[in-house]
Coordinates of C-alpha atoms in Angstrom, one line a residue:
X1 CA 107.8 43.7 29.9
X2 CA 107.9 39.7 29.8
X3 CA 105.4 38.3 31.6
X4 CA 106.5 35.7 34.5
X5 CA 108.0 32.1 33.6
X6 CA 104.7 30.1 33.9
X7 CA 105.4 26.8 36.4
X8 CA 106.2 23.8 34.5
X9 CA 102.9 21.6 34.6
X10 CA 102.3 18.4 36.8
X11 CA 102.2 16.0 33.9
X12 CA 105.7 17.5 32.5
X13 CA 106.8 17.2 36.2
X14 CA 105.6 13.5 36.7
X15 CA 106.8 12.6 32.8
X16 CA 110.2 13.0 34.2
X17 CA 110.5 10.1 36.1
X18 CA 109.9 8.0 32.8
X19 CA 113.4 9.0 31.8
X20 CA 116.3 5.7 31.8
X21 CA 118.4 8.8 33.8
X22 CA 116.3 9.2 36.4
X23 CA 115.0 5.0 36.7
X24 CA 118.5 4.3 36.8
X25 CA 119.3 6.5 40.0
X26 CA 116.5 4.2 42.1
X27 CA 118.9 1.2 41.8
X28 CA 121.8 3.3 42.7
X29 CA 120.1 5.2 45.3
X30 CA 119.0 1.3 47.1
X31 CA 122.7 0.2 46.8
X32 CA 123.6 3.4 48.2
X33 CA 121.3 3.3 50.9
X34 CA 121.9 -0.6 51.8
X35 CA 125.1 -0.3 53.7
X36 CA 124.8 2.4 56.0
X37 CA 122.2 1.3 58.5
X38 CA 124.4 -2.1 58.5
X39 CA 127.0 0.1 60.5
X40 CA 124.7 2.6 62.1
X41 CA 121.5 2.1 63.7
X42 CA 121.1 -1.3 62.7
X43 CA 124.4 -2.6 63.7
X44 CA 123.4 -0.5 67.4
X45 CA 120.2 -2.8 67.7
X46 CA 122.3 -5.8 66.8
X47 CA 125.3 -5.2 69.7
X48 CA 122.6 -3.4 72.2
X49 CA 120.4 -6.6 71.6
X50 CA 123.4 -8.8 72.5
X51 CA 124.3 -6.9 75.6
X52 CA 126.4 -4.5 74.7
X53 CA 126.5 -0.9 76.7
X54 CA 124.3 1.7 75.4
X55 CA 127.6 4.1 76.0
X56 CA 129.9 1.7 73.8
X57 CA 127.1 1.6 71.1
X58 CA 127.0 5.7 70.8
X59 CA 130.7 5.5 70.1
X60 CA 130.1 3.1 67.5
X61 CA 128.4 5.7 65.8
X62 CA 131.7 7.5 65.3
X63 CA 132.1 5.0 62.1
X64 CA 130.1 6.7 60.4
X65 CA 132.2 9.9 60.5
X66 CA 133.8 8.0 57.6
X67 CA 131.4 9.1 55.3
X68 CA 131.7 12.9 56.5
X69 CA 135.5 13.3 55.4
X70 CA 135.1 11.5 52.1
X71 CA 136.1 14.7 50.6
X72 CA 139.9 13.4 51.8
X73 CA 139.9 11.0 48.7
X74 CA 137.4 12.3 46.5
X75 CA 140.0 14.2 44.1
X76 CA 141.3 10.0 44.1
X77 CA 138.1 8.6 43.1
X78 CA 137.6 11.8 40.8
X79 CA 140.9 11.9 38.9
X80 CA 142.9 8.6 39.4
X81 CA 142.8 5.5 37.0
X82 CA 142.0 2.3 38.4
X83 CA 144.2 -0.7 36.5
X84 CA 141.8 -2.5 34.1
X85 CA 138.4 -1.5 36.0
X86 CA 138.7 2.1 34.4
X87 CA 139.9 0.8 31.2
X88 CA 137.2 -1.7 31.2
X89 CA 133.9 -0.2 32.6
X90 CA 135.0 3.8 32.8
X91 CA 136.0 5.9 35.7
X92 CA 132.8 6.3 37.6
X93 CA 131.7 2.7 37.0
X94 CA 135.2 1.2 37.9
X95 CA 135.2 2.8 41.2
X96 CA 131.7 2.0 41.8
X97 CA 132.5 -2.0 41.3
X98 CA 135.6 -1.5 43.5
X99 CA 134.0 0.0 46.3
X100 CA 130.4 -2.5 45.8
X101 CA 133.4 -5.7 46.3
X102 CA 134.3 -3.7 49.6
X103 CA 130.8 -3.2 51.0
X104 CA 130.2 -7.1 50.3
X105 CA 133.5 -8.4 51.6
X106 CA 132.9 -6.1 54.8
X107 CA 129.4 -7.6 55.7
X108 CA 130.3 -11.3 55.2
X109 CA 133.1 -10.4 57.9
X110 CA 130.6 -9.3 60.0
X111 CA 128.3 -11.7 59.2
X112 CA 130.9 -14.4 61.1
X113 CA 131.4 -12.5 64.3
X114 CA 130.0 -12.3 67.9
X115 CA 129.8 -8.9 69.1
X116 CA 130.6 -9.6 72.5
X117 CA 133.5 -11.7 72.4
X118 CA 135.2 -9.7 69.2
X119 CA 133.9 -6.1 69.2
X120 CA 137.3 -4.7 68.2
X121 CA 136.6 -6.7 64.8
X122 CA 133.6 -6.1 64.4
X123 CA 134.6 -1.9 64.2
X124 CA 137.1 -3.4 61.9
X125 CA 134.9 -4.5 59.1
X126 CA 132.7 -1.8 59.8
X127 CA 135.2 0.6 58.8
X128 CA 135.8 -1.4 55.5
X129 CA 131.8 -1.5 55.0
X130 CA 131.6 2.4 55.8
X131 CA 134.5 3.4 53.5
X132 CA 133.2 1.6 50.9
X133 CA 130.3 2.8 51.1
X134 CA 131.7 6.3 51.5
X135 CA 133.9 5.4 48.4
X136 CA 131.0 4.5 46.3
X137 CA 128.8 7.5 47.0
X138 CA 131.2 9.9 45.7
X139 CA 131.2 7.5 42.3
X140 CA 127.4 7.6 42.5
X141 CA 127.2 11.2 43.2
X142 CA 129.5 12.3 40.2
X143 CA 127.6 9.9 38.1
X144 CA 124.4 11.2 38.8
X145 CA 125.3 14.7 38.2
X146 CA 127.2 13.6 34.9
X147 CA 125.0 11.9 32.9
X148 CA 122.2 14.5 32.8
X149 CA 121.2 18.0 32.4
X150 CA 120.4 20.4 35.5
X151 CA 116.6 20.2 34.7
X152 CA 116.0 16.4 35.6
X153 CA 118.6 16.8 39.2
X154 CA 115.4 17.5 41.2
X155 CA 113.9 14.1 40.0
X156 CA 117.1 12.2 39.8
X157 CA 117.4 13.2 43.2
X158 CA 113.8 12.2 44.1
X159 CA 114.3 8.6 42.5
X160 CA 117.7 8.1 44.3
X161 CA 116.1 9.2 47.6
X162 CA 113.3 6.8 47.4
X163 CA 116.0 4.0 46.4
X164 CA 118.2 4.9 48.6
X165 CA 115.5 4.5 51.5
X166 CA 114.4 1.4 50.3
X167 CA 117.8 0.2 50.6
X168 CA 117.7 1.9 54.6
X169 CA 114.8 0.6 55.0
X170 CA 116.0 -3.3 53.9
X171 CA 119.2 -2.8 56.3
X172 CA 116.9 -1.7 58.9
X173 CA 113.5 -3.4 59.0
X174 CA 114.9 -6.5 56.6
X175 CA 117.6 -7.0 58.9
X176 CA 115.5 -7.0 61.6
X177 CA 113.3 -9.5 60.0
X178 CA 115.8 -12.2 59.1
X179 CA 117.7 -12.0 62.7
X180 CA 113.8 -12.0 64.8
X181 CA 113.3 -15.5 62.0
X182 CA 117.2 -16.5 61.9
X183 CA 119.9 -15.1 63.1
X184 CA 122.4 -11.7 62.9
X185 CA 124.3 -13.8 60.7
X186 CA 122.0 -14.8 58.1
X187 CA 120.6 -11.4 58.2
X188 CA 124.2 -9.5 57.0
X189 CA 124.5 -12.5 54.8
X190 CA 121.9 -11.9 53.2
X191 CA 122.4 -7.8 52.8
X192 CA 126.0 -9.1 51.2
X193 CA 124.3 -10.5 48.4
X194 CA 122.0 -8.0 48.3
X195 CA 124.9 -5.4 47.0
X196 CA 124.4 -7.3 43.6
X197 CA 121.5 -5.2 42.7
X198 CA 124.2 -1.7 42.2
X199 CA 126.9 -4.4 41.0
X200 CA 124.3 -4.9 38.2
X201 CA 123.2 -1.6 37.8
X202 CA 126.5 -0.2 36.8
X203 CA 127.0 -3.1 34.7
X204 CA 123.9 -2.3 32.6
X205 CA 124.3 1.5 32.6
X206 CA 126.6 3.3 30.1
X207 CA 129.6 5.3 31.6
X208 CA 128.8 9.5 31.3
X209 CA 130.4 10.8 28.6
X210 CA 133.2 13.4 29.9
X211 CA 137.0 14.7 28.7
X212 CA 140.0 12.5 29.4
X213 CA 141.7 13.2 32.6
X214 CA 144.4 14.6 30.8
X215 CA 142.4 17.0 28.8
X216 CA 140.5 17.8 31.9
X217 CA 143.8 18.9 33.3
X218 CA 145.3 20.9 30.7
X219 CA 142.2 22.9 30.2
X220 CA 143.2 24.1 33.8
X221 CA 144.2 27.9 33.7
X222 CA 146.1 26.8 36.8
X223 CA 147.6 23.7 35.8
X224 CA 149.1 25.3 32.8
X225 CA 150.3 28.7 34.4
X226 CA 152.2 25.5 36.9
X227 CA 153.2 24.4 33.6
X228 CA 154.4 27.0 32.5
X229 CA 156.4 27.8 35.6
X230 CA 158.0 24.6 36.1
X231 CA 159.6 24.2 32.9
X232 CA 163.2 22.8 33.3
X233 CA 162.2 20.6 36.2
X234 CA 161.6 16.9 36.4
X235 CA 158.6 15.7 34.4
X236 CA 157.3 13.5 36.9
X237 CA 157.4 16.1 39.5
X238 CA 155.6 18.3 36.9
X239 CA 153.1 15.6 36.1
X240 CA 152.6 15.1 40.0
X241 CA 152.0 18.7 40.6
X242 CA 149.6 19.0 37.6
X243 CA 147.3 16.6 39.6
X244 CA 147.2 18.0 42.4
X245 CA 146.4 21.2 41.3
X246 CA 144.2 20.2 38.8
X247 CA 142.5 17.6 41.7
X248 CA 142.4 19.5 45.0
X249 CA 143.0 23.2 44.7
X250 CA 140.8 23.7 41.3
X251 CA 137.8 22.0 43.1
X252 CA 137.6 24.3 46.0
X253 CA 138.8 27.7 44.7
X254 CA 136.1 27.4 41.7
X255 CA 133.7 27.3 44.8
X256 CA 134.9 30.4 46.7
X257 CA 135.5 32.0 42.8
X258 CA 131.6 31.3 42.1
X259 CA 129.9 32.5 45.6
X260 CA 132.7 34.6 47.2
X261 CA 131.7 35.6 50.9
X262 CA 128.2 33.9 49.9
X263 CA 131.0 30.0 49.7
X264 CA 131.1 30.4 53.4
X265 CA 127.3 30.6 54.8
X266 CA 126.6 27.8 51.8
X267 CA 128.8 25.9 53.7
X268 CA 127.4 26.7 57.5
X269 CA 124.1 25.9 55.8
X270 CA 125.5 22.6 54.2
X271 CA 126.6 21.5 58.2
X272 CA 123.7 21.7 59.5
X273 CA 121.1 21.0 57.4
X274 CA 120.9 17.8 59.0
X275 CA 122.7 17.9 62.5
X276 CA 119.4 17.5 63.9
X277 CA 118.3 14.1 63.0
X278 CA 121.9 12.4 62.2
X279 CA 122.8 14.0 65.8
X280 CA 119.3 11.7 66.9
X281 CA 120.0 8.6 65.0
X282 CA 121.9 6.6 66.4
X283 CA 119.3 6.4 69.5
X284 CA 116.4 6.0 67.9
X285 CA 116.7 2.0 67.8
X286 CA 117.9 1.8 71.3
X287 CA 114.8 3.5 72.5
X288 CA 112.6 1.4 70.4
X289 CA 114.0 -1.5 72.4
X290 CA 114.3 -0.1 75.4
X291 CA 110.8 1.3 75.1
X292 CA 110.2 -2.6 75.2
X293 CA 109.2 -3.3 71.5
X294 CA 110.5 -6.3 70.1
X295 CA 112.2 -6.8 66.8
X296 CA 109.8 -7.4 64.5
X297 CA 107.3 -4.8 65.8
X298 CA 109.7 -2.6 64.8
X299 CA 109.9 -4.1 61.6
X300 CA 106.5 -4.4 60.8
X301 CA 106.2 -0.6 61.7
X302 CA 108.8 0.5 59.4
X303 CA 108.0 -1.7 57.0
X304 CA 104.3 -0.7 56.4
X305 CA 104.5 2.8 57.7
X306 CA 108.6 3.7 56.6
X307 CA 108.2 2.4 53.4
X308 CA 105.2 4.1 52.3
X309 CA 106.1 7.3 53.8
X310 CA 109.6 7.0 52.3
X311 CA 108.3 6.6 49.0
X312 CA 105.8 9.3 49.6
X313 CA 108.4 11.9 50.8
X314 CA 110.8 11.3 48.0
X315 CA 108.5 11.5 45.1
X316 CA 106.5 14.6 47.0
X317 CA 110.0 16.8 47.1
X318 CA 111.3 15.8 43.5
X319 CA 107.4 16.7 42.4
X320 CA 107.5 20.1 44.5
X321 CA 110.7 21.1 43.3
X322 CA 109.9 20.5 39.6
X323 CA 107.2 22.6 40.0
X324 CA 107.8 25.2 42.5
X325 CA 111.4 25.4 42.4
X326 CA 114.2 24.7 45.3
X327 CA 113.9 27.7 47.1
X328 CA 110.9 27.5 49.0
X329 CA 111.0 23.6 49.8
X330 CA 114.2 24.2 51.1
X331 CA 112.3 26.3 54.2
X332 CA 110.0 23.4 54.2
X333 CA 112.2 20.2 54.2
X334 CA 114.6 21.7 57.0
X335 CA 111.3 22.8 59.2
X336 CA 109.5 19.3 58.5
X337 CA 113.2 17.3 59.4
X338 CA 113.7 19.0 62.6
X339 CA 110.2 19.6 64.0
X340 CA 109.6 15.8 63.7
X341 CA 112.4 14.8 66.0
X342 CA 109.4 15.5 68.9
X343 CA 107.7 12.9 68.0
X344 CA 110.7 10.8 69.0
X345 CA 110.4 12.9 72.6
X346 CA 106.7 12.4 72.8
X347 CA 107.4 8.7 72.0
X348 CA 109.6 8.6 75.1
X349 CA 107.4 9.9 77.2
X350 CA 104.4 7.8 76.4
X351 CA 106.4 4.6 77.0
X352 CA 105.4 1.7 75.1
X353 CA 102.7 3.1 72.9
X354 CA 101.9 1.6 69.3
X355 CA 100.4 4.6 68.1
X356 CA 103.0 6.9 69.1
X357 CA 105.7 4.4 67.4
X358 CA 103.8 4.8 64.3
X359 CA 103.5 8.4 64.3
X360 CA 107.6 9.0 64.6
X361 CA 108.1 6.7 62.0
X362 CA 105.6 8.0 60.0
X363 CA 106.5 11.6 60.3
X364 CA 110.7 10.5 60.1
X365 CA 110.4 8.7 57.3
X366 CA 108.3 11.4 55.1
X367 CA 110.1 14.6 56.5
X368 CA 113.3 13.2 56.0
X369 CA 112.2 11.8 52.6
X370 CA 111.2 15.2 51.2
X371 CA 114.0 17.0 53.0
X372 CA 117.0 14.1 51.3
X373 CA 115.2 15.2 48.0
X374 CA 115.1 18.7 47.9
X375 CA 118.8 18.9 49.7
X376 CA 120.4 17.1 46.9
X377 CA 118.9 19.0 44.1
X378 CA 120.5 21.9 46.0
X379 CA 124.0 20.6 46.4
X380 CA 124.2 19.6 42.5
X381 CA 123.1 22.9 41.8
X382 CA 125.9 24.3 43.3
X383 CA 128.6 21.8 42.2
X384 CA 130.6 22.8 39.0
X385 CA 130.8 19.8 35.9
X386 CA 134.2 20.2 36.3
X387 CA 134.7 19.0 39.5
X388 CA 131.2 16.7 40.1
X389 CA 133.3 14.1 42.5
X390 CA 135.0 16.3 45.0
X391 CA 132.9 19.5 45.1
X392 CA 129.8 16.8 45.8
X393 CA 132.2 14.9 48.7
X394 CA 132.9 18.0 50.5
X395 CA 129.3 18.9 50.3
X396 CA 128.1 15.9 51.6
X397 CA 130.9 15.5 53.4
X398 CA 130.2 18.3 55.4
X399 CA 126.3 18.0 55.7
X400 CA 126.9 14.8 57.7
X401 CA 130.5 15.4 59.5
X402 CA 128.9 17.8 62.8
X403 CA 125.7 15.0 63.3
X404 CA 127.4 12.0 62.9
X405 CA 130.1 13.9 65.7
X406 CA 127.5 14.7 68.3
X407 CA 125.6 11.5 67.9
X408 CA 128.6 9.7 69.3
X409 CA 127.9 11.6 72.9
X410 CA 124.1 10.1 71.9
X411 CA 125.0 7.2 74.7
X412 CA 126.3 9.6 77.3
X413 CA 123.0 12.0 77.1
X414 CA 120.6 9.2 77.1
X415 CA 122.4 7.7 80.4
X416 CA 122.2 11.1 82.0
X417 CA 119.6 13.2 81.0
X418 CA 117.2 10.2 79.5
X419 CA 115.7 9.9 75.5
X420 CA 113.1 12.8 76.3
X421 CA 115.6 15.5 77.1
X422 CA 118.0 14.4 74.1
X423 CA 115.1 14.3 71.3
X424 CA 114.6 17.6 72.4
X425 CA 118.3 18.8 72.7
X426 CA 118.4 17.1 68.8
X427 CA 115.0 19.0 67.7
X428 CA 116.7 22.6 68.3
X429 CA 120.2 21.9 66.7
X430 CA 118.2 21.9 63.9
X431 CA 116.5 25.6 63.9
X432 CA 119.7 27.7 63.0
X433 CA 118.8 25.4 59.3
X434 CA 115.4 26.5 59.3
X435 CA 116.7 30.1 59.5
X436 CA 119.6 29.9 57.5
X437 CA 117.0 28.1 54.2
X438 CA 114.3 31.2 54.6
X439 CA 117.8 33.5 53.7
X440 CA 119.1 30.9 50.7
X441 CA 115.7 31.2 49.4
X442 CA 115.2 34.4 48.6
X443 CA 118.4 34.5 47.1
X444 CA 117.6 33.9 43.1
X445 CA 121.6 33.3 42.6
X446 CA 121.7 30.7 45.0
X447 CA 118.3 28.7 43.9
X448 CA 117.3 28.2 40.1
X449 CA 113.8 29.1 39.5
X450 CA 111.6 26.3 37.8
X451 CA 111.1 25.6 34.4
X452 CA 108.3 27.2 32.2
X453 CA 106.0 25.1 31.0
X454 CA 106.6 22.5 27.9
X455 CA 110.3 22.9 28.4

């Protein structure tokens, strides 16, 4: 009888991160990361700070919903040729640059507006800022997934995670910075020019090597059984119905094939993964300021303590996954992400209290960090080569979609029921995920075991 795989060792687990793959993802993750807080949390300390209704700002949230039904244009960014960026730079790259010039043009509009004298423009260029940003993620995502093997995802996933806080962390405390020292407007000008450091990025990185999007279609059992079917009839309506075969149905009915009656718990699992702290998220700078701390309090805070604890959080799930596998840091990233939502209550109750600020961000920033890493070696594990682009948007579609909907009534249960009571109303959405990870991992077809040593 074999003996049982050894777990790979901690030097073959940290000698991963040396690889271009995985350094790469750090840049992408940042420019990944930059935009969102600019239309989240950070754009809700920016209108709140200027007067504007704590019941307005939770709708504002509702932007963000962008991001959760990517998966609408995902089989576009997956399968269509963009004129002279693809033929130049490659399909993932050329939909990168496209949606990087979006994200920039977006925050200079911003950059020139008041909030209380144009807020229906300033939901405007959100909405171009968000859907680029939505739009590049799914680029990013397939790219990731693409241009290495499954046993580096976990670290690839770590690295993009600590990037990608990084860049939250510059919308959120850097923002804060420049407008305490400037202004709102030099601060969004500034995280415009900041979306240089992806634009370079995907300059300097090769494009994944991967079939032709015409081979990739006609190796479709589907597409040429449509084929087959539709002989006689107009070629372009052939061509048109190859693609959308080949670019929406395949996609999804490889994921039901795959898991069967197993697809549709994944995907409960997937929604709600993290309804408890996008569902909290939108508040959390609103009660920082109404809590009475000032800007750059909050910045120092999540600057010295976010950072660090980002970092920490990433590098401790891609390390924990290396070497213990997914399966049991799953249980322990959707326990740690929900459980530290209290902290947020506790902070409410204790009012202006230093300490207590630190300790949320501290245990936020880390759960969150270690939970982001281990979720997204999951999700890749479950997304096909075939179909990296949409399979990853509807997956990450869906984790965010039911959060970023309830955080929009954020506003309304503050008002009523005060920041206690909704921390705590945010802390037990997320317990149906805790139960939900202890099933997934003790399912060995659901979560690959780890690596034996020296492989």
């Amino acid at each position: 009888m074999p003996s049982p795989t050894p777990h790979r060792s901690w030097r073959d687990a940290l000698a991963i991160y040396l690889r271009a793959p995985v350094i790469t993802m750090l840049f992408l993750g940042f420019s990944a990361g930059l935009p969102f807080l600019l239309v989240f949390s950070t754009l809700s300390a920016w209108l709140r700070s200027d007067g504007v209704e704590v019941a307005a700002i939770g709708f504002f949230s509702w932007i963000g919903i962008l991001y959760s039904i990517k998966f609408f244009w995902a089989p576009v960014v997956d399968r269509l040729a963009l004129p002279l960026l693809t033929r130049t730079f490659g399909q993932r790259r050329g939909w990168m640059l496209l949606a990087q010039a979006m994200i920039a043009a977006g925050l200079v509009g911003l950059a020139s507006l008041d909030p209380t004298r144009n807020l229906a423009m300033v939901a405007g260029f959100a909405l171009l800022v968000a859907f680029g940003s939505a739009t590049q993620d799914i680029a990013i995502d397939a790219f990731r997934i693409e241009s290495a093997p499954d046993d580096i995802q976990a670290a690839m996933a770590s690295t993009y995670i600590i990037g990608y806080r990084g860049g939250l962390l510059a919308a959120g405390a850097g923002a804060m910075y420049w407008a305490s020292w400037l202004s709102w407007e030099a601060a969004y000008l500034t995280m415009a020019a900041l979306v240089g450091i992806g634009v370079v990025t995907v300059l300097l990185r090769p494009e994944p090597a991967r079939l032709s999007l015409t081979t990739q279609l006609i190796h479709e059992p589907k597409v040429r059984a449509f084929l087959r079917a539709s002989r006689g009839k107009p070629r372009q309506l052939r061509r048109l119905g190859a693609w959308v075969i080949g670019a929406i149905v395949c996609p999804f009915t490889d994921f039901f094939s795959r898991h069967r009656l197993k697809a549709l718990w994944l995907l409960v699992f997937i929604a709600v993964f993290r309804i408890s702290d996008l569902a909290m998220a939108s508040m959390a700078n609103p009660l920082y300021i109404d809590m009475g701390f000032s800007l750059a309090t909050i910045a120092n805070v999540t600057t010295v303590f976010g950072i660090a604890m980002s970092v920490t959080g990433g590098i401790l799930g891609g390390l924990l996954v290396a070497r213990y596998g997914i399966g049991p840091i799953l249980v322990l990233g959707a326990a740690s992400a929900t459980l530290t939502n209290l902290l947020f209550a506790a902070l409410a109750l204790a009012g202006q209290s230093l300490p207590m600020l630190v300790m949320a961000i501290v245990g936020d920033n880390l759960a969150n960090g270690l939970a982001s890493a281990v979720f997204i070696a999951f999700l890749s594990s479950l997304t096909s080569r075939a179909y990296t682009a949409t399979q990853y948007a509807l997956f990450s579609s869906l984790m965010t979609l039911p959060g970023k909907f309830l955080s929009g009534f954020g506003g309304l249960v503050v008002a009523a029921e005060g920041y206690a009571t909704f921390f705590v109303i945010a802390t037990a959405l997320g317990l149906p995920a805790i139960a939900l990870a202890i099933w997934i991992s003790r399912d060995r077809d659901l979560v690959p075991a780890p690596l034996a040593r020296g492989t």
